[in-house]
PDB file of C-alpha atoms in Angstrom:
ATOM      1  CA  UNK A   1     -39.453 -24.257-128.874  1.00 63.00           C
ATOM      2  CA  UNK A   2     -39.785 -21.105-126.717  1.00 68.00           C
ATOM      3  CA  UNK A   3     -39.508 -21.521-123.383  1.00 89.00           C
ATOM      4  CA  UNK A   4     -40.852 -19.583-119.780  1.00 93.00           C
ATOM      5  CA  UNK A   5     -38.980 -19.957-116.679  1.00 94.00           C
ATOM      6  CA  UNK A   6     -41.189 -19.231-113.801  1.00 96.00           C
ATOM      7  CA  UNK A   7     -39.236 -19.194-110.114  1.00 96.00           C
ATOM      8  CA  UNK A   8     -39.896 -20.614-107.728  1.00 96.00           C
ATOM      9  CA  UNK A   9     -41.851 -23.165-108.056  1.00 95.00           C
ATOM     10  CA  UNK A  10     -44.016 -23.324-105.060  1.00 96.00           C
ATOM     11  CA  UNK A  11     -43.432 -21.134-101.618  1.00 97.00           C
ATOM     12  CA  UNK A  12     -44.932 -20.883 -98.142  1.00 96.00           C
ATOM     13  CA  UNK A  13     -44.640 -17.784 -96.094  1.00 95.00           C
ATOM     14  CA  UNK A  14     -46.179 -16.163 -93.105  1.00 96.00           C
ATOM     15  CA  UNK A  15     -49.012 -14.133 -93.188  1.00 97.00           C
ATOM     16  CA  UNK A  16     -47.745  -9.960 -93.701  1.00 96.00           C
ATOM     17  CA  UNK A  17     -44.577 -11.220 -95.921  1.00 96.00           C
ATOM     18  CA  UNK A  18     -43.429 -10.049 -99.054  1.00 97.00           C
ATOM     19  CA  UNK A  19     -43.033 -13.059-102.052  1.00 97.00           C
ATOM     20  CA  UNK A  20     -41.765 -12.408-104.914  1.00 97.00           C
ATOM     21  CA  UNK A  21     -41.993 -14.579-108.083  1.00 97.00           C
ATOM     22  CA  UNK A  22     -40.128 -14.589-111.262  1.00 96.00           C
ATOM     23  CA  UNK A  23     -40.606 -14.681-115.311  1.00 96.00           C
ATOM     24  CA  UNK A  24     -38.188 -15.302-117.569  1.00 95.00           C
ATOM     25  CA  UNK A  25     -38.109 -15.925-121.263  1.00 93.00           C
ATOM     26  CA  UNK A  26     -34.922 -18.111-121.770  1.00 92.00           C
ATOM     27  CA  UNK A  27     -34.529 -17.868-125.721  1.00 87.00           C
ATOM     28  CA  UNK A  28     -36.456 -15.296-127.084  1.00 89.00           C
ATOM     29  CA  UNK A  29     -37.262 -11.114-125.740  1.00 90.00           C
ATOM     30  CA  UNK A  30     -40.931 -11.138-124.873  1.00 88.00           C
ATOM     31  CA  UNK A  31     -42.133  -7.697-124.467  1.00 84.00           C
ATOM     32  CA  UNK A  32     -45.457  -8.488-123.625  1.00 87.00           C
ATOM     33  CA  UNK A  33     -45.971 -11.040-120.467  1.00 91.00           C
ATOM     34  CA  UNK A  34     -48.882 -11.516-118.534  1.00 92.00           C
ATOM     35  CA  UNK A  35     -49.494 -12.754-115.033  1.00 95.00           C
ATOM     36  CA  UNK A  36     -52.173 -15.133-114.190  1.00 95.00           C
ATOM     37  CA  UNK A  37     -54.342 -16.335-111.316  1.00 96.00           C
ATOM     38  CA  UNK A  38     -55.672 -19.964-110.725  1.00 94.00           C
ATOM     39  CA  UNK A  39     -57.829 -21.884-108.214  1.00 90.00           C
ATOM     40  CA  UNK A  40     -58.123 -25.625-108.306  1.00 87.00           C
ATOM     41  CA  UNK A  41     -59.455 -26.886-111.497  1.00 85.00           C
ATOM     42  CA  UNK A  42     -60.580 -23.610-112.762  1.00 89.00           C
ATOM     43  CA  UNK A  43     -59.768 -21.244-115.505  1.00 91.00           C
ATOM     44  CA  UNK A  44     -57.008 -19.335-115.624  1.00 92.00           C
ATOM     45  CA  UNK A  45     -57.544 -15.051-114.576  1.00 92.00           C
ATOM     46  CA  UNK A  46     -55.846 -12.563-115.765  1.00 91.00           C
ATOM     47  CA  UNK A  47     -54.187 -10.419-113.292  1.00 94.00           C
ATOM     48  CA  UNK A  48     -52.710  -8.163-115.398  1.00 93.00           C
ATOM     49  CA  UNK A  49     -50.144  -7.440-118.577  1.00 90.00           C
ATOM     50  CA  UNK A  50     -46.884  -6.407-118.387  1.00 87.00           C
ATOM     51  CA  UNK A  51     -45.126  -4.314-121.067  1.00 84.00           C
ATOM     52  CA  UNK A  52     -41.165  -4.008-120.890  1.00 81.00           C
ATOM     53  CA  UNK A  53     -40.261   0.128-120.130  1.00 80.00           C
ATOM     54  CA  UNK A  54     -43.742   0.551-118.895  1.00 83.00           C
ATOM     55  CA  UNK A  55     -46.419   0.511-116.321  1.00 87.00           C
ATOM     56  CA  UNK A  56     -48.494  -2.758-115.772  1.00 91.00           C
ATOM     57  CA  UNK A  57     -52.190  -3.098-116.910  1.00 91.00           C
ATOM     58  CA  UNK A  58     -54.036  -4.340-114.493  1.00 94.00           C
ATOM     59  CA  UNK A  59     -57.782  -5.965-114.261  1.00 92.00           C
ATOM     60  CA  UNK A  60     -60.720  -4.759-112.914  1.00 91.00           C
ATOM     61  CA  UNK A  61     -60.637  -5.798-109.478  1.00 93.00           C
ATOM     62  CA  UNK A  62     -56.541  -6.415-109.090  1.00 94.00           C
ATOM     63  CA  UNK A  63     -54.989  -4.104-106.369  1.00 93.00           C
ATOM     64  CA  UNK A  64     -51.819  -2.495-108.370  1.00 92.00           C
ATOM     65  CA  UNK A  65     -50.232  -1.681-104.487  1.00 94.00           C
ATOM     66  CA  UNK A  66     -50.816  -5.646-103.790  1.00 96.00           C
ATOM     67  CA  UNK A  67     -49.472  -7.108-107.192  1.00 96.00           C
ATOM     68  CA  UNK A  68     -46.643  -5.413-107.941  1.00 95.00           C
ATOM     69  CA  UNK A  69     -45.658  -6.057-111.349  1.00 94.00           C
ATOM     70  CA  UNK A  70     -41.625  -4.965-113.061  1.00 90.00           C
ATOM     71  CA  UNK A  71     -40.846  -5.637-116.630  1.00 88.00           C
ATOM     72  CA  UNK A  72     -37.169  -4.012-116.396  1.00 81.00           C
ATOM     73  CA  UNK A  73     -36.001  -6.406-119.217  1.00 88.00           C
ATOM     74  CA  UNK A  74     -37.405  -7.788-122.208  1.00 88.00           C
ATOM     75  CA  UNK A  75     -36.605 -11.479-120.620  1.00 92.00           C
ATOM     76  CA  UNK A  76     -37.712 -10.733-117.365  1.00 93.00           C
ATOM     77  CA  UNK A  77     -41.164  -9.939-115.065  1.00 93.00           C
ATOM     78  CA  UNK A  78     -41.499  -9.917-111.854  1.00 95.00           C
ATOM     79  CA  UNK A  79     -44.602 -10.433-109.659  1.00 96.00           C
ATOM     80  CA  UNK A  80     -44.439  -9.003-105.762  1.00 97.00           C
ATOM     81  CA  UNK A  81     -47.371 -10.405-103.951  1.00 97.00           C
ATOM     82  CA  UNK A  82     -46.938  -7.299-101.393  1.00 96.00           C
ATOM     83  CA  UNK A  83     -48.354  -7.931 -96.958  1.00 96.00           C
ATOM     84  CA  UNK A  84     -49.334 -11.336 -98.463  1.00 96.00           C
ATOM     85  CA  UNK A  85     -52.362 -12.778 -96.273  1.00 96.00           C
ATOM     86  CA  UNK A  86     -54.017 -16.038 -96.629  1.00 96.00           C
ATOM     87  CA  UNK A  87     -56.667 -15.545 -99.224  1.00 95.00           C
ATOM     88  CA  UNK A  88     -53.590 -14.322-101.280  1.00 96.00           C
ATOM     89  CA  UNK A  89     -52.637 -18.589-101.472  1.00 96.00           C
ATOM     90  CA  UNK A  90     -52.809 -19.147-104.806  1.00 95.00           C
ATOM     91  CA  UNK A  91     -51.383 -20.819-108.038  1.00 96.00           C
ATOM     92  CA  UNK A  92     -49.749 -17.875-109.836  1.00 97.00           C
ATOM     93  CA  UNK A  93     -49.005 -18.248-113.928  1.00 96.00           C
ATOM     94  CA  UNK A  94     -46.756 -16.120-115.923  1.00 95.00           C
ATOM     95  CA  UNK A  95     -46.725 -15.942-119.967  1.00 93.00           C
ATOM     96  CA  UNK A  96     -44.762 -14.091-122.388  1.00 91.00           C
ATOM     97  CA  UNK A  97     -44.782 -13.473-125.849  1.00 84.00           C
ATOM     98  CA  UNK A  98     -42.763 -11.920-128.466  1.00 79.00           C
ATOM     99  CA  UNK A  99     -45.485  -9.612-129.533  1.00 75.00           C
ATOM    100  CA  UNK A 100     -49.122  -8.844-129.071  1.00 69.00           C
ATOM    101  CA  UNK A 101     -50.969 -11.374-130.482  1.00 70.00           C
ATOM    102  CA  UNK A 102     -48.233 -13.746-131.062  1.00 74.00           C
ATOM    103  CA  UNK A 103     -47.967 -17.188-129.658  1.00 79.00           C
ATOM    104  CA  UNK A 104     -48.143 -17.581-125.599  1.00 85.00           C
ATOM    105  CA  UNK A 105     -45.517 -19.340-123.680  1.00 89.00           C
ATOM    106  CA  UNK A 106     -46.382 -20.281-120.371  1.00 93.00           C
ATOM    107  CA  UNK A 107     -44.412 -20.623-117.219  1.00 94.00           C
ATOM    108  CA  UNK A 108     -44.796 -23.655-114.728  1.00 93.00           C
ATOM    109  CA  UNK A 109     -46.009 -21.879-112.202  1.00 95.00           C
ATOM    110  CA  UNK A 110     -45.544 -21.039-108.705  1.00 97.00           C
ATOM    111  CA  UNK A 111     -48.063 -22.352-105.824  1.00 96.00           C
ATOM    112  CA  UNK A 112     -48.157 -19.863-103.037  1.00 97.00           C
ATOM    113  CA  UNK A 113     -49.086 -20.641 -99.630  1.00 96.00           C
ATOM    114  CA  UNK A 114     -49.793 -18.060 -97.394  1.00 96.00           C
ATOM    115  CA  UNK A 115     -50.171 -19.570 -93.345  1.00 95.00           C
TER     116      UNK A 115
ATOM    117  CA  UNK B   1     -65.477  -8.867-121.324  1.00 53.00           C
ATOM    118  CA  UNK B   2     -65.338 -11.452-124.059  1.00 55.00           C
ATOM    119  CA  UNK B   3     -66.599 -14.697-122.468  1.00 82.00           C
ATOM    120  CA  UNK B   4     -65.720 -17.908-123.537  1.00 92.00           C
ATOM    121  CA  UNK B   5     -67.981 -20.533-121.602  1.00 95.00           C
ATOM    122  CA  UNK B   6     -66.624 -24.067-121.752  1.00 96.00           C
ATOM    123  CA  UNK B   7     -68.893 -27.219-121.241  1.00 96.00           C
ATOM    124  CA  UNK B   8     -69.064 -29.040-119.287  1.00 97.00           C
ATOM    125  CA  UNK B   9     -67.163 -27.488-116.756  1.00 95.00           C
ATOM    126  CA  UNK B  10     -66.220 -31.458-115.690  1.00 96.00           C
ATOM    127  CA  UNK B  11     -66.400 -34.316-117.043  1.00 97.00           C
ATOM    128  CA  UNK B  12     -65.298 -38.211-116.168  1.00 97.00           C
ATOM    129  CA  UNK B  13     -65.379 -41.211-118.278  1.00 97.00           C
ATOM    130  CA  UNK B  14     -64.076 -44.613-119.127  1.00 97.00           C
ATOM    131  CA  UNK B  15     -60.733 -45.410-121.105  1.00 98.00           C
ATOM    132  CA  UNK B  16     -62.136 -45.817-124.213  1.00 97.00           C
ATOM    133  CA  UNK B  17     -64.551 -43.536-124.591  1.00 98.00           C
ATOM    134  CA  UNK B  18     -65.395 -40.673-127.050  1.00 98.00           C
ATOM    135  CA  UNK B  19     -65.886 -36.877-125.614  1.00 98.00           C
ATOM    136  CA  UNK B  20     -66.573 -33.529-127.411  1.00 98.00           C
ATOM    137  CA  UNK B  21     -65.591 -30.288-125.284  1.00 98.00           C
ATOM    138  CA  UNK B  22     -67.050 -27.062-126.524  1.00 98.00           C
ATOM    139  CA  UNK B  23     -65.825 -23.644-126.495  1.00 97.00           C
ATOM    140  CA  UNK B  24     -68.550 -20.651-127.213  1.00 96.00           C
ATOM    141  CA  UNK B  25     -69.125 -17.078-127.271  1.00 94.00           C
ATOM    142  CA  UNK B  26     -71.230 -14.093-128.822  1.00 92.00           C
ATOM    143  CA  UNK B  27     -67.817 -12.521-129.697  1.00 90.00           C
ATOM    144  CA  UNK B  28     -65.678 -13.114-132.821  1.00 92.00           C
ATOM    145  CA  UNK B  29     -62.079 -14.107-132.327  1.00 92.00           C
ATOM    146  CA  UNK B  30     -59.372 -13.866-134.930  1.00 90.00           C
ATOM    147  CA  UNK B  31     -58.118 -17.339-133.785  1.00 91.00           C
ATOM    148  CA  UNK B  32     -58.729 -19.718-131.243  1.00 93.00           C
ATOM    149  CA  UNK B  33     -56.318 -21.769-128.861  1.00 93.00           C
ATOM    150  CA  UNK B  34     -56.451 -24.777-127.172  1.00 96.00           C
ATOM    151  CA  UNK B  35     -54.654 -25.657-123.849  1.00 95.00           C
ATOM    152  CA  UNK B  36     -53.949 -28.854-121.642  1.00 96.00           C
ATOM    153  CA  UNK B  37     -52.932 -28.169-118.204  1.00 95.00           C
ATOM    154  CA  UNK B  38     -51.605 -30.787-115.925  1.00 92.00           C
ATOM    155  CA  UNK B  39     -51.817 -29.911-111.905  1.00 88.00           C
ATOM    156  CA  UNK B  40     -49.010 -28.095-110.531  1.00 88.00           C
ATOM    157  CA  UNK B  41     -47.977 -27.421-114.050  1.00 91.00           C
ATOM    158  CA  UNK B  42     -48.725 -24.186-116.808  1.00 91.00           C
ATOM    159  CA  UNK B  43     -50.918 -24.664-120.173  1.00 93.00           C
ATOM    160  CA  UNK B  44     -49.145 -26.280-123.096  1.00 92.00           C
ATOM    161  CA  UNK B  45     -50.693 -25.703-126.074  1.00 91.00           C
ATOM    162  CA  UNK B  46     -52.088 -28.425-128.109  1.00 94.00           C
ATOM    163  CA  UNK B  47     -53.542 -26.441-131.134  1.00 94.00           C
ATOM    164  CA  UNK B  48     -53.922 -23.354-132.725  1.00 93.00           C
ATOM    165  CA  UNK B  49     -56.944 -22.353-135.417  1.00 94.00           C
ATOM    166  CA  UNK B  50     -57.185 -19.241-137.252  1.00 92.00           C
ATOM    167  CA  UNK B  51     -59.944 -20.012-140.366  1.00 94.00           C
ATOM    168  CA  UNK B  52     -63.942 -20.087-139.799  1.00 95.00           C
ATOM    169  CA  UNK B  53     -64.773 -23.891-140.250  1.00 95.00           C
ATOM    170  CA  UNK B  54     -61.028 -25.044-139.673  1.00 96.00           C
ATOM    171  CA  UNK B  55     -60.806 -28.682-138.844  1.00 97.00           C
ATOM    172  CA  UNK B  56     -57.058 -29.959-137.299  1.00 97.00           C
ATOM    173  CA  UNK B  57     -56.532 -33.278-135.930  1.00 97.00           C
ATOM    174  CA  UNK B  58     -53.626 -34.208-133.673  1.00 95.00           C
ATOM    175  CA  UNK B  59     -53.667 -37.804-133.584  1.00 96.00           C
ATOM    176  CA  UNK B  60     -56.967 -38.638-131.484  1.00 97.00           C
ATOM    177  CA  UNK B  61     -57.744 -35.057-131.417  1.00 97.00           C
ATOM    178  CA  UNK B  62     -60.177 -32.976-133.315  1.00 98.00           C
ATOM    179  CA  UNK B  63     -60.474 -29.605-133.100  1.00 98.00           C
ATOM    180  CA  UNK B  64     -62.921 -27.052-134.816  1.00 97.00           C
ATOM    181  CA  UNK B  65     -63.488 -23.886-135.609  1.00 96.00           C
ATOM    182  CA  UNK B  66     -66.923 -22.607-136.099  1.00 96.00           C
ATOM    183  CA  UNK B  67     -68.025 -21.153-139.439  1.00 95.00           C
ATOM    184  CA  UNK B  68     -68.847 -17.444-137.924  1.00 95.00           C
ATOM    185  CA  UNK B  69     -65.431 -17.610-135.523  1.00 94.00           C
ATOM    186  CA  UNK B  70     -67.217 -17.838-132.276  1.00 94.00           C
ATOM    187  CA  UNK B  71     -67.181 -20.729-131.193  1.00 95.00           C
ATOM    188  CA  UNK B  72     -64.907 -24.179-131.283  1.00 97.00           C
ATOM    189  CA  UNK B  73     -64.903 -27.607-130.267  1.00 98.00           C
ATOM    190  CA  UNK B  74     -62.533 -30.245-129.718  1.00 98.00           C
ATOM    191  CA  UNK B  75     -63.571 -33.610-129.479  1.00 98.00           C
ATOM    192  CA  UNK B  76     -61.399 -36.809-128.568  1.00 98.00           C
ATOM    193  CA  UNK B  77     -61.659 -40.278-129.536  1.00 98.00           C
ATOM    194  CA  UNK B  78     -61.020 -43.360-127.549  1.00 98.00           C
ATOM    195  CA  UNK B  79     -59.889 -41.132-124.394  1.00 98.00           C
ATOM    196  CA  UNK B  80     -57.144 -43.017-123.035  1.00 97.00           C
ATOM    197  CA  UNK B  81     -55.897 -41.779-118.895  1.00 96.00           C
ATOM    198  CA  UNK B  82     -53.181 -39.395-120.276  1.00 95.00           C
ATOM    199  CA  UNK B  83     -55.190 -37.532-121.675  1.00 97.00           C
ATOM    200  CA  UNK B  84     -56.909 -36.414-118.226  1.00 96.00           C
ATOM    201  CA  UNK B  85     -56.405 -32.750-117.220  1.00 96.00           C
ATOM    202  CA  UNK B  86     -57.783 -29.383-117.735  1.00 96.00           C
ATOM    203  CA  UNK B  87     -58.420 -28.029-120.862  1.00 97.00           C
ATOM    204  CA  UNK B  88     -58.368 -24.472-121.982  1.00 96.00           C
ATOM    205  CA  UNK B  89     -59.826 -22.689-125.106  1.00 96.00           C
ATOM    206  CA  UNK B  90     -58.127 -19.057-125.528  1.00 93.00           C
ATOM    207  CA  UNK B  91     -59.807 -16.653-128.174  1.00 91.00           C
ATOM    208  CA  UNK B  92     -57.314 -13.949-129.713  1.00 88.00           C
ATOM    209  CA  UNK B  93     -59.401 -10.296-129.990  1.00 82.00           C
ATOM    210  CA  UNK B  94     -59.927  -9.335-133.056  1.00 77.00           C
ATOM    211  CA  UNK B  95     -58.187  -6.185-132.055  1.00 75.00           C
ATOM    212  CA  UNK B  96     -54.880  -8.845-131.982  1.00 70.00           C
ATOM    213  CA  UNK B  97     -54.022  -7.803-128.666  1.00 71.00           C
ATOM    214  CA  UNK B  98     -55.291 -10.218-126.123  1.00 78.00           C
ATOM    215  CA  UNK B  99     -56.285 -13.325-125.232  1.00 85.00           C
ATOM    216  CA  UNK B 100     -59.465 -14.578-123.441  1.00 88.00           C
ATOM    217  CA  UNK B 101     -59.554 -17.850-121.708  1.00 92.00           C
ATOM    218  CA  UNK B 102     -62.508 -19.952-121.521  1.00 94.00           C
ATOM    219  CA  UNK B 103     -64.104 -20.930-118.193  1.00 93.00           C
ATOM    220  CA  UNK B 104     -62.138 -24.675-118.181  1.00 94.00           C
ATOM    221  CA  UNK B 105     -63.133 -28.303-118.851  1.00 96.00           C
ATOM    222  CA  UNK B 106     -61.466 -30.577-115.883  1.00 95.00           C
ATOM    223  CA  UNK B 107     -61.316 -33.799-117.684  1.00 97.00           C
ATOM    224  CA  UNK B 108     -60.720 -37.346-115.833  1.00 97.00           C
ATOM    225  CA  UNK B 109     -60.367 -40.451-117.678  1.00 97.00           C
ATOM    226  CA  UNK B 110     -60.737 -44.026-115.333  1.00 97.00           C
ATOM    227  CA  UNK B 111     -58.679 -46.455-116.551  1.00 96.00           C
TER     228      UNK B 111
END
């Protein structure tokens, strides 16, 4: 089956750093991937979607200079989590799909701790 | 918004036991997911139903899809400790261009 490779898997960093986090669909182009936000035994939130050659949608609520989002590749999405601070510790979610509507794939995950 | 509310939100029983986990909304969905999440870990999905009144089973697993397309339900017999986790309903717009996820049910089964 399709699969999402989501690096790295967890990371700490100091408060005011820069982390970025990777997306990759290993076997099939996925010009649609979305990133994801997730607290301890809660739902998953949608950040915002990222279409390959074009600008990220984001949420209501989701600071676009914060999140940065690139889709440069239809196998690749990156998420910058931009001055990072500690209410930015989080577990982050990537998912990708081959077209809108079609099956989601989801990454692992990376768990980001901000100190 | 489309809202999907899951109940309950958790929920922690005995091996053995039966559970039903529901999935609603006022808003029709073209199909419905249904995700288990492990901690430290993303969704894999265990089902996928597309019909109004849809019934799928996967092996102690039941899932439904409401009549009217709003709602689901999955329901699991004789819970056994693997199958604690989180689990995740996803409605597909009707549009066919995104995907809500439900509020969560954190499942824990005691051996």
């Amino acid at each position: 089956g399709a699969v999402v490779s989501q690096h790295p898997s967890w990371v700490i960093c100091k408060s005011g750093t820069s982390v970025k986090i990777e997306c990759r669909s290993l076997d099939f182009q996925a010009t649609t991937m979305f990133w994801y936000r997730q607290f301890p035994k809660q739902s998953l939130m949608l950040m915002a979607t990222s279409n390959e050659g074009s600008k990220a949608t984001y949420e209501q609520g989701v600071e676009k200079d914060k999140f940065l989002i690139n889709h440069a590749s239809l196998t690749l999405s990156t998420l910058t989590v931009t001055s990072a601070h500690p209410e930015d510790s989080s577990f982050y979610i990537c998912s990708a799909s081959e077209g809108v509507g079609e099956k989601l794939f989801f990454g692992s995950g990376t768990q980001l701790s901000v100190l | 918004t489309q809202l999907l509310e899951q109940s309950p939100q958790f929920l922690s029983i005995q091996e053995g036991e039966n559970l039903t986990v529901y999935c609603n909304s006022s808003s029709v969905f073209s199909s419905l997911q249904w995700y288990r999440q492990e901690p430290g870990e993303g969704p894999v999905l265990l089902v996928t139903v597309v019909t109004g009144g849809e019934v799928k089973k996967l092996k102690r697993l039941t899932f439904q899809f409401g009549d009217a397309r709003k709602d689901s339900s999955l329901h699991i017999t004789a819970a056994q400790p693997g199958d604690t986790g989180l689990y995740l309903c996803a409605g597909l717009s009707n549009t066919g261009n995104q995907f809500y996820f439900g509020t969560g049910t954190s499942l824990t089964v005691i051996p």
